[in-house]
Coordinates of C-alpha atoms in Angstrom, one line a residue:
M1 CA -65.8 85.0 9.9
K2 CA -64.7 83.0 13.0
K3 CA -66.6 79.9 11.7
N4 CA -64.8 80.1 8.5
N5 CA -61.5 80.3 9.9
M6 CA -62.3 77.3 12.4
T7 CA -63.2 75.6 9.4
N8 CA -60.1 76.4 7.4
F9 CA -58.0 75.4 10.3
K10 CA -59.6 71.9 10.6
H11 CA -59.1 71.4 6.8
N12 CA -55.6 72.2 7.2
I13 CA -55.2 69.9 10.2
L14 CA -56.5 67.2 8.2
K15 CA -54.4 67.9 5.3
F16 CA -51.3 67.8 7.3
G17 CA -52.4 64.6 9.0
Y18 CA -53.1 63.0 5.7
G19 CA -49.5 64.2 4.5
I20 CA -47.8 62.8 7.7
L21 CA -49.8 59.4 7.0
A22 CA -48.9 59.2 3.3
L23 CA -45.3 59.9 4.3
F24 CA -45.4 57.3 7.0
S25 CA -46.7 54.6 4.5
I26 CA -44.3 55.4 1.9
S27 CA -41.4 55.0 4.4
I28 CA -42.9 51.7 5.4
L29 CA -43.2 50.6 1.9
G30 CA -39.7 51.5 1.2
F31 CA -38.2 49.7 4.1
S32 CA -40.1 46.8 3.1
I33 CA -38.7 47.0 -0.4
S34 CA -35.3 47.5 0.8
A35 CA -35.5 44.5 3.2
S36 CA -36.9 42.4 0.3
A37 CA -34.2 43.6 -2.0
A38 CA -31.6 42.9 0.7
E39 CA -33.0 39.5 1.2
Q40 CA -32.8 38.7 -2.5
T41 CA -29.1 39.8 -2.7
T42 CA -28.0 37.5 0.3
I43 CA -25.3 35.0 -1.2
S44 CA -26.5 31.5 -1.1
P45 CA -24.1 29.1 0.8
P46 CA -22.2 26.7 -1.4
L47 CA -23.3 22.9 -1.5
V48 CA -21.2 20.0 -0.6
T49 CA -21.7 17.2 -3.3
L50 CA -18.6 15.1 -3.1
V51 CA -17.1 14.0 0.2
P52 CA -16.3 10.4 1.4
K53 CA -18.3 9.0 4.0
D54 CA -15.9 6.5 5.2
L55 CA -12.1 7.0 4.4
G56 CA -9.0 5.0 5.7
N57 CA -6.4 6.6 7.9
N58 CA -4.0 6.1 5.0
E59 CA -6.0 7.9 2.6
I60 CA -6.3 11.7 1.9
W61 CA -9.4 13.3 2.7
Y62 CA -11.2 15.6 -0.1
I63 CA -14.3 17.5 -0.4
G64 CA -15.8 19.3 -3.3
G65 CA -19.3 20.9 -4.4
A66 CA -20.9 23.7 -6.2
S67 CA -21.5 27.4 -5.6
S68 CA -23.8 30.0 -6.9
V69 CA -21.0 32.5 -7.8
P70 CA -18.3 31.5 -10.1
Q71 CA -14.6 32.2 -9.4
A72 CA -15.3 32.9 -5.8
E73 CA -13.6 31.9 -2.6
V74 CA -15.0 29.1 -0.7
I75 CA -14.1 28.6 3.0
I76 CA -14.1 24.9 4.1
Y77 CA -14.6 24.1 7.8
L78 CA -13.4 20.9 9.2
Q79 CA -14.4 19.8 13.0
G80 CA -12.8 16.9 14.6
A81 CA -14.3 14.7 17.3
Q82 CA -12.8 16.9 20.2
G83 CA -14.4 20.0 18.9
E84 CA -11.3 21.5 17.3
T85 CA -12.1 23.3 14.0
L86 CA -9.9 24.1 11.0
S87 CA -10.5 26.2 7.9
F88 CA -9.2 25.9 4.4
T89 CA -9.8 27.7 1.2
A90 CA -10.6 26.9 -2.3
K91 CA -11.7 28.7 -5.4
S92 CA -14.7 27.9 -7.6
N93 CA -14.2 27.7 -11.3
E94 CA -16.0 29.5 -14.1
K95 CA -18.9 26.9 -13.6
G96 CA -19.0 27.3 -9.8
E97 CA -17.4 24.1 -9.3
W98 CA -15.1 23.8 -6.3
F99 CA -12.6 21.0 -4.8
Y100 CA -10.4 20.8 -1.9
T101 CA -7.8 18.0 -1.2
H102 CA -6.4 18.0 2.5
N103 CA -2.5 18.0 2.6
S104 CA -2.0 15.4 5.4
F105 CA -3.6 12.3 6.7
L106 CA -6.4 12.7 9.3
R107 CA -6.3 10.8 12.6
E108 CA -9.3 8.1 13.3
G109 CA -12.7 9.4 14.4
V110 CA -15.7 11.0 13.3
Y111 CA -15.6 14.6 11.7
K112 CA -18.1 17.3 10.3
S113 CA -17.5 19.7 7.6
W114 CA -19.3 22.7 6.0
A115 CA -18.6 25.5 3.6
Q116 CA -19.1 29.4 3.2
L117 CA -18.9 31.5 0.2
K118 CA -16.9 34.8 0.3
V119 CA -17.6 37.4 -2.4
G120 CA -15.8 40.5 -2.1
G121 CA -16.1 41.1 1.8
E122 CA -19.2 39.5 2.1
L123 CA -20.0 35.9 3.5
S124 CA -22.6 33.8 2.8
P125 CA -24.4 31.6 5.5
P126 CA -22.9 28.4 6.5
G127 CA -23.8 25.6 4.3
P128 CA -25.2 22.2 5.3
E129 CA -22.9 20.0 7.6
V130 CA -21.6 16.7 6.1
S131 CA -20.4 14.0 8.5
F132 CA -17.7 11.3 7.6
E133 CA -15.6 8.9 9.5
I134 CA -11.9 8.1 9.4
V135 CA -11.4 4.5 10.2
P136 CA -8.2 2.5 11.0
T137 CA -7.0 0.7 7.9
A138 CA -3.4 1.2 8.2
L139 CA -0.7 0.9 11.0
R140 CA 0.5 4.2 12.3
I141 CA 4.1 4.8 12.8
G142 CA 4.7 8.4 13.6
S143 CA 3.9 10.3 10.6
Y144 CA 4.0 7.3 8.3
R145 CA 0.9 5.0 7.4
V146 CA 1.4 1.3 6.5
S147 CA -1.7 -0.2 5.2
Y148 CA -2.6 -3.7 6.4
E149 CA -2.6 -4.9 3.0
M150 CA 0.9 -3.7 2.6
L151 CA 1.9 -5.2 5.9
Y152 CA 0.3 -8.5 5.1
L153 CA 2.0 -8.5 1.7
T154 CA 5.3 -7.7 3.5
L155 CA 4.9 -10.5 5.9
A156 CA 3.7 -13.0 3.2
L157 CA 7.0 -12.1 1.2
A158 CA 9.1 -12.4 4.2
L159 CA 7.6 -15.7 4.7
L160 CA 8.0 -16.6 1.3
L161 CA 11.7 -15.5 1.5
A162 CA 12.2 -17.7 4.7
L163 CA 10.7 -20.8 3.0
I164 CA 12.9 -20.4 0.0
A165 CA 15.9 -19.8 2.3
L166 CA 14.8 -23.1 4.3
A167 CA 14.3 -24.9 0.9
S168 CA 17.8 -23.7 -0.2
F169 CA 19.4 -24.8 3.0
V170 CA 17.7 -28.2 3.1
F171 CA 18.6 -28.6 -0.6
Y172 CA 22.1 -27.7 -0.1
H173 CA 22.7 -30.1 2.7
F174 CA 20.8 -32.9 1.2
R175 CA 22.8 -32.7 -1.9
S176 CA 26.1 -32.4 0.3
F177 CA 24.8 -35.4 2.1
R178 CA 24.1 -37.3 -0.9
V179 CA 27.4 -36.6 -2.4
K180 CA 29.4 -37.6 0.7
N181 CA 27.0 -40.7 1.0
M182 CA 27.9 -41.7 -2.4
R183 CA 31.7 -41.0 -1.7
L184 CA 31.5 -43.2 1.4
R185 CA 29.6 -46.0 -0.2
K186 CA 32.3 -46.0 -2.9
E187 CA 34.9 -46.0 -0.3
I188 CA 33.0 -48.9 1.6
R189 CA 32.8 -51.1 -1.3
E190 CA 36.3 -50.7 -2.2
A191 CA 37.3 -51.5 1.5
E192 CA 34.9 -54.4 1.1
E193 CA 36.4 -55.7 -2.1
E194 CA 39.9 -55.4 -0.5
A195 CA 38.7 -57.2 2.8
R196 CA 37.2 -59.8 0.6
R197 CA 40.4 -60.2 -1.4
G198 CA 42.3 -60.3 1.9
L199 CA 39.9 -62.9 3.5
D200 CA 39.9 -65.1 0.5
L201 CA 43.8 -65.1 0.5
L202 CA 43.8 -65.9 4.2
R203 CA 41.3 -68.7 3.9
R204 CA 43.4 -70.1 1.1
D205 CA 46.5 -69.9 3.1
I206 CA 44.7 -71.7 6.2
K207 CA 43.5 -74.3 3.8
E208 CA 46.8 -74.9 2.4
E209 CA 48.3 -75.1 5.9
I210 CA 45.5 -77.5 6.9
E211 CA 46.2 -79.7 3.9
F212 CA 50.0 -79.5 4.6
I213 CA 49.2 -80.8 8.3
G214 CA 46.8 -83.6 6.7
K215 CA 49.8 -84.7 4.6
I216 CA 52.0 -85.0 7.6
R217 CA 49.4 -87.0 9.5
K218 CA 49.5 -89.6 6.7
S219 CA 53.3 -90.0 7.1
R220 CA 53.5 -89.8 11.1
E221 CA 51.8 -88.9 14.3
L222 CA 51.3 -85.3 14.9
S223 CA 52.9 -83.9 17.9
I224 CA 50.8 -82.0 20.5
E225 CA 51.9 -78.7 19.2
E226 CA 51.0 -79.7 15.6
H227 CA 47.6 -80.8 16.9
R228 CA 47.0 -77.5 18.6
H229 CA 48.2 -75.7 15.4
E230 CA 45.8 -77.7 13.2
E231 CA 42.9 -77.0 15.6
K232 CA 43.9 -73.3 15.5
M233 CA 43.8 -73.3 11.7
M234 CA 40.4 -74.9 11.7
H235 CA 38.9 -72.4 14.0
D236 CA 40.5 -69.6 12.0
L237 CA 39.0 -71.0 8.8
D238 CA 35.7 -71.3 10.4
L239 CA 35.9 -67.8 11.7
V240 CA 36.7 -66.6 8.2
E241 CA 34.0 -68.4 6.3
R242 CA 31.1 -68.2 8.8
H243 CA 31.6 -64.9 10.5
L244 CA 34.0 -62.4 8.7
L245 CA 32.7 -63.2 5.2
K246 CA 29.0 -63.1 6.3
E247 CA 29.6 -59.5 7.9
I248 CA 31.2 -58.3 4.9
S249 CA 28.2 -59.6 2.8
D250 CA 25.7 -57.8 5.1
I251 CA 27.5 -54.5 4.5
E252 CA 26.4 -54.5 0.8
P253 CA 22.6 -54.2 1.3
A254 CA 23.0 -51.6 4.1
I255 CA 24.9 -49.3 1.8
S256 CA 22.4 -49.7 -1.2

């Protein structure tokens, strides 16, 4: 009797042990299934497919990509060279595509950017980082950017305007000089003609005076005063013919 009771007790112990073992196995299996299901339901991070590698400091930075969930919120992170990190949000469309454009210019330097997907209150793991550089392609004046191309164009236009102004100045003064020169030549010619007529008249008068003295010499001996007067007339005639008329003749080629 005691032997049968002992056998039953051992049998019950074994059954209880098998039950505990089965329950433990079922618990482990359930935990594994739950963990696997949790892994399968983790949100995939958004992919960055559009970002400029080199951008000028006068250009607006942008980034875009695709997400696994349409109509979801995409959080974009931007980290500067000094380590400061900014975040912005965008929303994916019905195809899961998303795009973000920054609202201001970025300073020169190397940047990093990545994105996360937010569905409800759950966040995906951070997506892969992308790097890009903002290069100095414009002159920065406060919050304004003036591209070097625009600066060169402005300088070229300013130089062109200066050349046009200089050409206009030279043309105006050249034309004014030419008009004045033509007027001066005209006045010189008129003065030359008047001087020539006056000298011709003077030469004729001197010749007549000399001829008159010659007639007197034929009739009588000239006085000392008349001799001096005749010599002076001859000298004046020589001065008029050989010097004054020659100087007037030399003016014509000089003003031509």
